[in-house]
GROMACS .gro file of C-alpha atoms in nm:
model
  491
    1UNK     CA    1  -6.971   5.155   8.727
    2UNK     CA    2  -6.991   4.838   8.528
    3UNK     CA    3  -6.660   4.658   8.457
    4UNK     CA    4  -6.629   4.383   8.207
    5UNK     CA    5  -6.532   4.046   8.342
    6UNK     CA    6  -6.294   3.986   8.062
    7UNK     CA    7  -6.101   4.297   8.158
    8UNK     CA    8  -6.074   4.180   8.519
    9UNK     CA    9  -5.965   3.838   8.412
   10UNK     CA   10  -5.693   3.978   8.187
   11UNK     CA   11  -5.558   4.196   8.462
   12UNK     CA   12  -5.532   3.903   8.702
   13UNK     CA   13  -5.362   3.689   8.446
   14UNK     CA   14  -5.099   3.956   8.394
   15UNK     CA   15  -5.039   3.987   8.770
   16UNK     CA   16  -5.006   3.610   8.801
   17UNK     CA   17  -4.756   3.594   8.516
   18UNK     CA   18  -4.553   3.870   8.673
   19UNK     CA   19  -4.538   3.679   9.005
   20UNK     CA   20  -4.413   3.368   8.825
   21UNK     CA   21  -4.148   3.567   8.652
   22UNK     CA   22  -4.031   3.704   8.984
   23UNK     CA   23  -4.018   3.355   9.135
   24UNK     CA   24  -3.810   3.230   8.842
   25UNK     CA   25  -3.579   3.526   8.879
   26UNK     CA   26  -3.495   3.437   9.237
   27UNK     CA   27  -3.503   3.061   9.200
   28UNK     CA   28  -3.246   3.032   8.924
   29UNK     CA   29  -2.945   3.151   9.129
   30UNK     CA   30  -3.053   2.944   9.422
   31UNK     CA   31  -3.079   2.639   9.204
   32UNK     CA   32  -2.724   2.704   9.069
   33UNK     CA   33  -2.581   2.729   9.419
   34UNK     CA   34  -2.750   2.407   9.533
   35UNK     CA   35  -2.620   2.227   9.227
   36UNK     CA   36  -2.258   2.336   9.298
   37UNK     CA   37  -2.285   2.227   9.664
   38UNK     CA   38  -2.411   1.887   9.551
   39UNK     CA   39  -2.121   1.844   9.312
   40UNK     CA   40  -1.864   1.936   9.578
   41UNK     CA   41  -2.016   1.688   9.825
   42UNK     CA   42  -2.020   1.420   9.558
   43UNK     CA   43  -1.656   1.484   9.472
   44UNK     CA   44  -1.554   1.477   9.836
   45UNK     CA   45  -1.746   1.158   9.890
   46UNK     CA   46  -1.590   1.006   9.580
   47UNK     CA   47  -1.236   1.090   9.692
   48UNK     CA   48  -1.309   0.938  10.030
   49UNK     CA   49  -1.430   0.625   9.866
   50UNK     CA   50  -1.125   0.614   9.641
   51UNK     CA   51  -0.892   0.642   9.940
   52UNK     CA   52  -1.071   0.349  10.095
   53UNK     CA   53  -1.010   0.140   9.783
   54UNK     CA   54  -0.634   0.062   9.754
   55UNK     CA   55  -0.515  -0.069   9.420
   56UNK     CA   56  -0.786   0.102   9.228
   57UNK     CA   57  -0.700   0.308   8.922
   58UNK     CA   58  -0.828   0.624   9.086
   59UNK     CA   59  -0.594   0.578   9.380
   60UNK     CA   60  -0.295   0.543   9.148
   61UNK     CA   61  -0.390   0.847   8.955
   62UNK     CA   62  -0.437   1.046   9.271
   63UNK     CA   63  -0.097   0.935   9.403
   64UNK     CA   64   0.059   1.035   9.077
   65UNK     CA   65  -0.112   1.366   9.104
   66UNK     CA   66   0.021   1.407   9.457
   67UNK     CA   67   0.375   1.318   9.344
   68UNK     CA   68   0.344   1.554   9.054
   69UNK     CA   69   0.217   1.820   9.287
   70UNK     CA   70   0.512   1.759   9.521
   71UNK     CA   71   0.753   1.781   9.228
   72UNK     CA   72   0.584   2.099   9.119
   73UNK     CA   73   0.624   2.237   9.468
   74UNK     CA   74   0.997   2.149   9.468
   75UNK     CA   75   1.035   2.290   9.120
   76UNK     CA   76   0.854   2.600   9.234
   77UNK     CA   77   1.089   2.634   9.532
   78UNK     CA   78   1.390   2.590   9.301
   79UNK     CA   79   1.247   2.842   9.063
   80UNK     CA   80   1.188   3.081   9.353
   81UNK     CA   81   1.553   3.040   9.455
   82UNK     CA   82   1.661   3.108   9.099
   83UNK     CA   83   1.434   3.409   9.096
   84UNK     CA   84   1.605   3.533   9.413
   85UNK     CA   85   1.946   3.474   9.252
   86UNK     CA   86   1.830   3.654   8.942
   87UNK     CA   87   1.714   3.943   9.158
   88UNK     CA   88   2.060   3.958   9.313
   89UNK     CA   89   2.219   3.945   8.965
   90UNK     CA   90   1.987   4.220   8.854
   91UNK     CA   91   2.099   4.427   9.153
   92UNK     CA   92   2.462   4.362   9.067
   93UNK     CA   93   2.401   4.454   8.703
   94UNK     CA   94   2.221   4.760   8.821
   95UNK     CA   95   2.517   4.861   9.037
   96UNK     CA   96   2.751   4.787   8.747
   97UNK     CA   97   2.532   4.996   8.518
   98UNK     CA   98   2.547   5.279   8.769
   99UNK     CA   99   2.926   5.242   8.777
  100UNK     CA  100   2.939   5.246   8.398
  101UNK     CA  101   2.730   5.558   8.399
  102UNK     CA  102   2.967   5.718   8.646
  103UNK     CA  103   3.258   5.618   8.422
  104UNK     CA  104   3.079   5.771   8.123
  105UNK     CA  105   3.021   6.088   8.318
  106UNK     CA  106   3.386   6.085   8.420
  107UNK     CA  107   3.486   6.039   8.058
  108UNK     CA  108   3.274   6.335   7.961
  109UNK     CA  109   3.441   6.544   8.231
  110UNK     CA  110   3.779   6.419   8.114
  111UNK     CA  111   3.694   6.514   7.758
  112UNK     CA  112   3.609   6.862   7.879
  113UNK     CA  113   3.936   6.882   8.074
  114UNK     CA  114   4.130   6.754   7.772
  115UNK     CA  115   3.957   7.014   7.559
  116UNK     CA  116   4.055   7.287   7.801
  117UNK     CA  117   4.412   7.157   7.816
  118UNK     CA  118   4.423   7.143   7.438
  119UNK     CA  119   4.302   7.500   7.424
  120UNK     CA  120   4.573   7.606   7.667
  121UNK     CA  121   4.829   7.407   7.468
  122UNK     CA  122   4.724   7.576   7.148
  123UNK     CA  123   4.741   7.913   7.320
  124UNK     CA  124   5.088   7.833   7.455
  125UNK     CA  125   5.198   7.659   7.139
  126UNK     CA  126   5.314   7.991   6.996
  127UNK     CA  127   5.532   8.066   7.299
  128UNK     CA  128   5.894   7.950   7.301
  129UNK     CA  129   6.121   7.938   7.605
  130UNK     CA  130   6.499   7.912   7.615
  131UNK     CA  131   6.777   8.020   7.844
  132UNK     CA  132   7.100   7.941   8.019
  133UNK     CA  133   7.291   7.968   8.344
  134UNK     CA  134   7.660   8.063   8.340
  135UNK     CA  135   7.896   8.034   8.634
  136UNK     CA  136   8.257   8.162   8.631
  137UNK     CA  137   8.533   8.139   8.893
  138UNK     CA  138   8.866   8.311   8.815
  139UNK     CA  139   9.188   8.366   9.007
  140UNK     CA  140   9.477   8.599   8.922
  141UNK     CA  141   9.852   8.569   8.970
  142UNK     CA  142  10.128   8.830   8.931
  143UNK     CA  143   9.896   9.119   9.016
  144UNK     CA  144  10.018   9.186   9.372
  145UNK     CA  145  10.263   9.465   9.292
  146UNK     CA  146  10.068   9.645   9.022
  147UNK     CA  147   9.979  10.010   9.088
  148UNK     CA  148   9.796  10.165   9.245
  149UNK     CA  149   9.700   9.891   9.493
  150UNK     CA  150   9.588   9.579   9.309
  151UNK     CA  151   9.624   9.232   9.459
  152UNK     CA  152   9.577   8.878   9.345
  153UNK     CA  153   9.221   8.759   9.396
  154UNK     CA  154   8.991   8.467   9.334
  155UNK     CA  155   8.631   8.563   9.271
  156UNK     CA  156   8.319   8.419   9.117
  157UNK     CA  157   8.008   8.539   8.935
  158UNK     CA  158   7.699   8.392   8.781
  159UNK     CA  159   7.433   8.502   8.534
  160UNK     CA  160   7.104   8.358   8.418
  161UNK     CA  161   6.918   8.433   8.096
  162UNK     CA  162   6.557   8.346   8.020
  163UNK     CA  163   6.425   8.416   7.671
  164UNK     CA  164   6.053   8.420   7.590
  165UNK     CA  165   5.928   8.453   7.234
  166UNK     CA  166   5.575   8.447   7.098
  167UNK     CA  167   5.473   8.464   6.734
  168UNK     CA  168   5.165   8.618   6.577
  169UNK     CA  169   5.210   8.479   6.227
  170UNK     CA  170   5.218   8.753   5.967
  171UNK     CA  171   5.175   9.009   6.246
  172UNK     CA  172   5.526   8.953   6.380
  173UNK     CA  173   5.643   8.844   6.724
  174UNK     CA  174   5.726   8.964   7.073
  175UNK     CA  175   6.058   8.885   7.242
  176UNK     CA  176   6.140   8.922   7.612
  177UNK     CA  177   6.481   8.865   7.773
  178UNK     CA  178   6.487   8.826   8.151
  179UNK     CA  179   6.822   8.836   8.329
  180UNK     CA  180   6.952   8.763   8.675
  181UNK     CA  181   7.310   8.780   8.800
  182UNK     CA  182   7.539   8.848   9.091
  183UNK     CA  183   7.910   8.911   9.132
  184UNK     CA  184   8.163   9.103   8.923
  185UNK     CA  185   8.429   8.832   8.925
  186UNK     CA  186   8.782   8.969   8.925
  187UNK     CA  187   8.698   9.253   8.685
  188UNK     CA  188   8.748   9.515   8.956
  189UNK     CA  189   9.076   9.357   9.071
  190UNK     CA  190   9.259   9.389   8.739
  191UNK     CA  191   9.368   9.722   8.583
  192UNK     CA  192   9.340   9.608   8.220
  193UNK     CA  193   9.136   9.791   7.957
  194UNK     CA  194   8.966   9.466   7.855
  195UNK     CA  195   8.776   9.299   8.140
  196UNK     CA  196   8.855   8.930   8.209
  197UNK     CA  197   8.490   8.821   8.255
  198UNK     CA  198   8.261   8.983   8.002
  199UNK     CA  199   7.968   8.766   8.117
  200UNK     CA  200   7.953   8.911   8.470
  201UNK     CA  201   7.638   9.117   8.515
  202UNK     CA  202   7.504   9.203   8.858
  203UNK     CA  203   7.132   9.271   8.899
  204UNK     CA  204   7.144   9.332   9.274
  205UNK     CA  205   6.899   9.579   9.429
  206UNK     CA  206   6.952   9.826   9.714
  207UNK     CA  207   6.917   9.536   9.961
  208UNK     CA  208   7.211   9.359   9.791
  209UNK     CA  209   6.981   9.089   9.657
  210UNK     CA  210   6.986   8.962   9.300
  211UNK     CA  211   6.668   9.060   9.114
  212UNK     CA  212   6.522   8.915   8.796
  213UNK     CA  213   6.512   9.209   8.555
  214UNK     CA  214   6.362   9.268   8.211
  215UNK     CA  215   6.674   9.335   8.006
  216UNK     CA  216   6.501   9.331   7.667
  217UNK     CA  217   6.145   9.356   7.544
  218UNK     CA  218   6.094   9.430   7.176
  219UNK     CA  219   5.861   9.364   6.886
  220UNK     CA  220   5.973   9.221   6.552
  221UNK     CA  221   5.779   9.251   6.227
  222UNK     CA  222   5.876   9.085   5.901
  223UNK     CA  223   5.777   9.209   5.556
  224UNK     CA  224   5.880   9.178   5.192
  225UNK     CA  225   5.845   8.798   5.222
  226UNK     CA  226   6.045   8.805   5.548
  227UNK     CA  227   6.346   8.949   5.368
  228UNK     CA  228   6.315   9.261   5.582
  229UNK     CA  229   6.278   9.274   5.961
  230UNK     CA  230   6.195   9.566   6.187
  231UNK     CA  231   6.284   9.536   6.557
  232UNK     CA  232   6.176   9.807   6.799
  233UNK     CA  233   6.171   9.829   7.178
  234UNK     CA  234   6.422   9.781   7.458
  235UNK     CA  235   6.724   9.595   7.316
  236UNK     CA  236   7.087   9.512   7.393
  237UNK     CA  237   7.270   9.706   7.124
  238UNK     CA  238   7.602   9.532   7.201
  239UNK     CA  239   7.479   9.216   7.027
  240UNK     CA  240   7.322   9.383   6.724
  241UNK     CA  241   7.644   9.433   6.527
  242UNK     CA  242   8.014   9.335   6.534
  243UNK     CA  243   7.915   8.967   6.561
  244UNK     CA  244   8.159   8.680   6.506
  245UNK     CA  245   8.094   8.306   6.475
  246UNK     CA  246   8.423   8.208   6.644
  247UNK     CA  247   8.462   8.495   6.891
  248UNK     CA  248   8.130   8.644   6.994
  249UNK     CA  249   7.978   8.445   7.281
  250UNK     CA  250   8.128   8.482   7.628
  251UNK     CA  251   7.920   8.190   7.764
  252UNK     CA  252   8.081   7.928   7.536
  253UNK     CA  253   8.385   8.087   7.367
  254UNK     CA  254   8.634   8.353   7.483
  255UNK     CA  255   8.561   8.528   7.814
  256UNK     CA  256   8.764   8.846   7.777
  257UNK     CA  257   8.591   9.154   7.636
  258UNK     CA  258   8.853   9.217   7.365
  259UNK     CA  259   8.773   8.882   7.198
  260UNK     CA  260   8.395   8.918   7.224
  261UNK     CA  261   8.311   9.276   7.118
  262UNK     CA  262   8.468   9.607   7.032
  263UNK     CA  263   8.185   9.760   7.236
  264UNK     CA  264   8.329   9.912   7.551
  265UNK     CA  265   8.673   9.952   7.397
  266UNK     CA  266   8.702  10.153   7.074
  267UNK     CA  267   8.321  10.173   7.069
  268UNK     CA  268   8.221  10.350   7.393
  269UNK     CA  269   7.981  10.158   7.611
  270UNK     CA  270   7.629  10.300   7.644
  271UNK     CA  271   7.536  10.418   7.991
  272UNK     CA  272   7.303  10.119   7.982
  273UNK     CA  273   7.342   9.842   7.724
  274UNK     CA  274   6.967   9.779   7.740
  275UNK     CA  275   6.816  10.092   7.592
  276UNK     CA  276   6.540  10.214   7.358
  277UNK     CA  277   6.640  10.094   7.013
  278UNK     CA  278   6.514  10.032   6.661
  279UNK     CA  279   6.682   9.821   6.394
  280UNK     CA  280   6.600   9.748   6.030
  281UNK     CA  281   6.755   9.435   5.876
  282UNK     CA  282   6.738   9.360   5.503
  283UNK     CA  283   6.850   9.021   5.369
  284UNK     CA  284   6.781   9.011   4.994
  285UNK     CA  285   6.954   8.671   4.955
  286UNK     CA  286   7.179   8.423   5.136
  287UNK     CA  287   7.490   8.621   5.044
  288UNK     CA  288   7.413   8.973   5.168
  289UNK     CA  289   7.268   9.127   5.483
  290UNK     CA  290   7.239   9.496   5.570
  291UNK     CA  291   7.152   9.652   5.906
  292UNK     CA  292   7.086  10.001   6.032
  293UNK     CA  293   7.005  10.074   6.396
  294UNK     CA  294   6.947  10.366   6.626
  295UNK     CA  295   6.940  10.387   7.006
  296UNK     CA  296   6.922  10.627   7.298
  297UNK     CA  297   7.234  10.562   7.507
  298UNK     CA  298   7.241  10.838   7.771
  299UNK     CA  299   7.187  10.753   8.138
  300UNK     CA  300   6.832  10.886   8.115
  301UNK     CA  301   6.780  10.714   7.780
  302UNK     CA  302   6.401  10.704   7.816
  303UNK     CA  303   6.392  11.084   7.844
  304UNK     CA  304   6.439  11.282   7.521
  305UNK     CA  305   6.522  10.962   7.333
  306UNK     CA  306   6.608  11.150   7.013
  307UNK     CA  307   6.887  11.349   7.182
  308UNK     CA  308   7.246  11.223   7.210
  309UNK     CA  309   7.164  10.905   7.023
  310UNK     CA  310   7.371  10.624   6.878
  311UNK     CA  311   7.363  10.512   6.513
  312UNK     CA  312   7.529  10.213   6.346
  313UNK     CA  313   7.519  10.037   6.010
  314UNK     CA  314   7.661   9.699   5.915
  315UNK     CA  315   7.707   9.511   5.589
  316UNK     CA  316   7.757   9.132   5.604
  317UNK     CA  317   7.876   8.914   5.317
  318UNK     CA  318   7.853   8.534   5.347
  319UNK     CA  319   8.053   8.380   5.063
  320UNK     CA  320   8.156   8.014   5.060
  321UNK     CA  321   8.522   7.959   4.984
  322UNK     CA  322   8.587   7.606   4.865
  323UNK     CA  323   8.243   7.519   5.011
  324UNK     CA  324   8.352   7.650   5.353
  325UNK     CA  325   8.118   7.903   5.524
  326UNK     CA  326   8.236   8.247   5.624
  327UNK     CA  327   8.108   8.586   5.744
  328UNK     CA  328   8.266   8.919   5.647
  329UNK     CA  329   8.122   9.213   5.836
  330UNK     CA  330   8.210   9.580   5.801
  331UNK     CA  331   8.036   9.843   6.010
  332UNK     CA  332   8.040  10.211   6.098
  333UNK     CA  333   7.898  10.394   6.399
  334UNK     CA  334   7.828  10.742   6.535
  335UNK     CA  335   7.787  10.837   6.903
  336UNK     CA  336   7.601  11.162   6.972
  337UNK     CA  337   7.724  11.199   7.329
  338UNK     CA  338   7.950  11.496   7.375
  339UNK     CA  339   8.330  11.464   7.358
  340UNK     CA  340   8.615  11.712   7.370
  341UNK     CA  341   8.913  11.709   7.138
  342UNK     CA  342   9.234  11.705   7.345
  343UNK     CA  343   9.565  11.837   7.215
  344UNK     CA  344   9.912  11.783   7.354
  345UNK     CA  345  10.137  12.062   7.230
  346UNK     CA  346  10.469  12.168   7.379
  347UNK     CA  347  10.425  11.965   7.694
  348UNK     CA  348  10.078  12.108   7.760
  349UNK     CA  349   9.743  11.929   7.728
  350UNK     CA  350   9.459  12.150   7.609
  351UNK     CA  351   9.099  12.088   7.506
  352UNK     CA  352   8.898  12.222   7.217
  353UNK     CA  353   8.624  12.470   7.291
  354UNK     CA  354   8.343  12.296   7.103
  355UNK     CA  355   8.186  11.960   7.172
  356UNK     CA  356   8.241  11.682   6.924
  357UNK     CA  357   8.068  11.356   6.852
  358UNK     CA  358   8.258  11.029   6.835
  359UNK     CA  359   8.253  10.800   6.534
  360UNK     CA  360   8.441  10.500   6.401
  361UNK     CA  361   8.437  10.184   6.194
  362UNK     CA  362   8.539   9.822   6.221
  363UNK     CA  363   8.550   9.477   6.065
  364UNK     CA  364   8.478   9.131   6.203
  365UNK     CA  365   8.569   8.836   5.982
  366UNK     CA  366   8.535   8.463   6.047
  367UNK     CA  367   8.607   8.190   5.795
  368UNK     CA  368   8.619   7.812   5.818
  369UNK     CA  369   8.954   7.730   5.653
  370UNK     CA  370   8.939   7.353   5.697
  371UNK     CA  371   8.660   7.133   5.824
  372UNK     CA  372   8.643   7.199   6.199
  373UNK     CA  373   8.896   7.486   6.193
  374UNK     CA  374   8.768   7.847   6.188
  375UNK     CA  375   8.990   8.152   6.191
  376UNK     CA  376   8.882   8.507   6.281
  377UNK     CA  377   9.005   8.866   6.263
  378UNK     CA  378   8.860   9.175   6.430
  379UNK     CA  379   8.970   9.536   6.392
  380UNK     CA  380   8.810   9.864   6.496
  381UNK     CA  381   8.915  10.225   6.530
  382UNK     CA  382   8.766  10.554   6.642
  383UNK     CA  383   8.855  10.923   6.638
  384UNK     CA  384   9.187  10.973   6.809
  385UNK     CA  385   9.274  11.206   7.095
  386UNK     CA  386   8.929  11.255   7.248
  387UNK     CA  387   8.826  11.309   7.609
  388UNK     CA  388   8.501  11.212   7.780
  389UNK     CA  389   8.329  11.335   8.096
  390UNK     CA  390   8.361  11.083   8.381
  391UNK     CA  391   8.120  11.259   8.615
  392UNK     CA  392   8.383  11.474   8.784
  393UNK     CA  393   8.619  11.588   8.510
  394UNK     CA  394   8.719  11.538   8.150
  395UNK     CA  395   8.946  11.237   8.108
  396UNK     CA  396   9.146  11.127   7.808
  397UNK     CA  397   9.029  10.820   7.614
  398UNK     CA  398   9.351  10.613   7.622
  399UNK     CA  399   9.327  10.414   7.296
  400UNK     CA  400   9.168  10.451   6.956
  401UNK     CA  401   9.231  10.113   6.789
  402UNK     CA  402   9.223   9.742   6.864
  403UNK     CA  403   9.290   9.425   6.671
  404UNK     CA  404   9.254   9.056   6.745
  405UNK     CA  405   9.327   8.730   6.564
  406UNK     CA  406   9.252   8.375   6.663
  407UNK     CA  407   9.135   8.029   6.577
  408UNK     CA  408   8.868   7.789   6.700
  409UNK     CA  409   8.906   7.412   6.666
  410UNK     CA  410   8.599   7.190   6.676
  411UNK     CA  411   8.610   6.867   6.876
  412UNK     CA  412   8.507   6.675   6.565
  413UNK     CA  413   8.878   6.671   6.481
  414UNK     CA  414   8.940   6.432   6.773
  415UNK     CA  415   8.598   6.260   6.775
  416UNK     CA  416   8.443   6.479   7.047
  417UNK     CA  417   8.176   6.677   6.866
  418UNK     CA  418   8.072   6.879   7.172
  419UNK     CA  419   8.425   6.997   7.259
  420UNK     CA  420   8.612   7.302   7.129
  421UNK     CA  421   8.947   7.478   7.169
  422UNK     CA  422   9.006   7.850   7.116
  423UNK     CA  423   9.329   8.051   7.105
  424UNK     CA  424   9.348   8.427   7.043
  425UNK     CA  425   9.586   8.723   7.062
  426UNK     CA  426   9.498   9.095   7.060
  427UNK     CA  427   9.612   9.449   7.139
  428UNK     CA  428   9.466   9.788   7.223
  429UNK     CA  429   9.666  10.070   7.061
  430UNK     CA  430   9.721  10.385   7.267
  431UNK     CA  431   9.654  10.731   7.123
  432UNK     CA  432   9.949  10.959   7.057
  433UNK     CA  433   9.841  11.214   7.319
  434UNK     CA  434   9.793  10.946   7.586
  435UNK     CA  435  10.138  10.800   7.515
  436UNK     CA  436  10.293  11.147   7.531
  437UNK     CA  437  10.129  11.240   7.863
  438UNK     CA  438  10.187  10.908   8.044
  439UNK     CA  439  10.535  10.787   8.127
  440UNK     CA  440  10.612  10.419   8.076
  441UNK     CA  441  10.313  10.367   7.852
  442UNK     CA  442  10.270  10.066   7.628
  443UNK     CA  443  10.004   9.897   7.421
  444UNK     CA  444   9.810   9.643   7.623
  445UNK     CA  445   9.847   9.290   7.487
  446UNK     CA  446   9.610   9.007   7.560
  447UNK     CA  447   9.622   8.629   7.511
  448UNK     CA  448   9.341   8.389   7.590
  449UNK     CA  449   9.291   8.018   7.543
  450UNK     CA  450   9.008   7.789   7.648
  451UNK     CA  451   8.906   7.426   7.625
  452UNK     CA  452   8.535   7.353   7.640
  453UNK     CA  453   8.421   7.001   7.732
  454UNK     CA  454   8.065   6.925   7.630
  455UNK     CA  455   7.946   6.671   7.887
  456UNK     CA  456   7.595   6.663   7.739
  457UNK     CA  457   7.410   6.850   7.466
  458UNK     CA  458   7.306   7.108   7.726
  459UNK     CA  459   7.589   7.118   7.978
  460UNK     CA  460   7.953   7.213   7.930
  461UNK     CA  461   8.251   7.300   8.146
  462UNK     CA  462   8.547   7.509   8.025
  463UNK     CA  463   8.897   7.572   8.148
  464UNK     CA  464   9.018   7.924   8.062
  465UNK     CA  465   9.363   8.089   8.065
  466UNK     CA  466   9.438   8.459   8.012
  467UNK     CA  467   9.766   8.654   8.001
  468UNK     CA  468   9.781   9.035   8.013
  469UNK     CA  469  10.089   9.240   7.928
  470UNK     CA  470  10.113   9.615   7.996
  471UNK     CA  471   9.782   9.608   8.181
  472UNK     CA  472   9.608   9.945   8.158
  473UNK     CA  473   9.870  10.073   7.910
  474UNK     CA  474  10.143  10.069   8.179
  475UNK     CA  475  10.468   9.916   8.056
  476UNK     CA  476  10.591   9.877   8.416
  477UNK     CA  477  10.294   9.667   8.527
  478UNK     CA  478  10.373   9.305   8.601
  479UNK     CA  479  10.224   9.050   8.368
  480UNK     CA  480   9.895   8.912   8.497
  481UNK     CA  481   9.795   8.547   8.463
  482UNK     CA  482   9.434   8.444   8.510
  483UNK     CA  483   9.304   8.092   8.543
  484UNK     CA  484   8.931   8.027   8.535
  485UNK     CA  485   8.660   7.764   8.522
  486UNK     CA  486   8.328   7.825   8.350
  487UNK     CA  487   8.013   7.613   8.352
  488UNK     CA  488   7.727   7.653   8.108
  489UNK     CA  489   7.383   7.498   8.138
  490UNK     CA  490   7.135   7.556   7.854
  491UNK     CA  491   6.763   7.485   7.869
   0.00000   0.00000   0.00000
């Protein structure tokens, strides 16, 4: 085959150009490396020459550079130390930050606790607590020879009251009265109709230990703009009527029953003071108050509560005479427990065939006559010549009327606002049949006086004196003198 020379020549020229290109490709880097090595050797040689030439400008510059370098090294070391210090500071700040975080977390927990406490406080904010502890020691004199076999004695007693009240706004409120007490004082050592220590209340169990008992638990609802109140539950009916501002609190005023309540004297005591009860109170204005109440007063008062009940009504007027406050109460009552009518005719005592109920009425007035001086009067009477069942036989009720008068002086009269003095006199009046069937009978007379010293706003101590004539309606009984000390702590 014939090939053109020009074609061969062109091919060779291209191959030759390609080889040159390859050589240049590999020679360029090698040339760069050789150039850099030459420069380094030249610089090294120059520095050596400069070192060998003291006083030259290059030597000075180099020394300056060395000094500067040394300073830079020292500065660098100082900076490194500062960096180390800064690291330590950073660590401390970090620890402090962690502590602050813990404090913040603690604050959050505290806020939660405070919120819970606030919730509990709000829940308890509607609950009110109050109470008191009363201690009484009394000793009698002149009682040794009184029949049948009484003797002088010195005895003590205590009682504690705890009141809990919670309110539900317009839905009313719940009230609970807890009571604890031990000892009867000298009540069982004196033959009088009126007991010397009306505060004594024993709550001992069958192991002779004082128990805390629920004496009252009742619900109160107000309506007609709170002018009417309805109370229903377990209540102490002895405090619901026959009140008196000067003679109605055995813990701070007179101790003897006759000067505290007619209940238990002309008004027969319930088998249990704390019984199922309901009371409606209407107070249309500041002058008038009206009450009506009903209760079950039998020994098994929670069984058949509508049988043998007790009813009472009371009207209270509160006029101001010469700008002095007063309370004028008149009340009536009806006791559904069975009684017998006794009759003493021709020297014989007989009883009616049919059972009767007992009823009566009374008044209780107190009026401030001068600033710091309050007088009071109490009178009550019941059906006369009745007998009641004592568990074994029918026994005659010895009296059908009582009256008391007295005065209370406030310590403001002698610049002792917490102190008070009380003096009172009273009698129980025997029924005609009892007087006819008992020789040497006589109306029992009672005198009591006390001085209360208020040591603080919540603590007081009282000295008390009582005198009893014709104790138990017996005109031959020796007069009995009773001295006592009472302490009262309120909380």
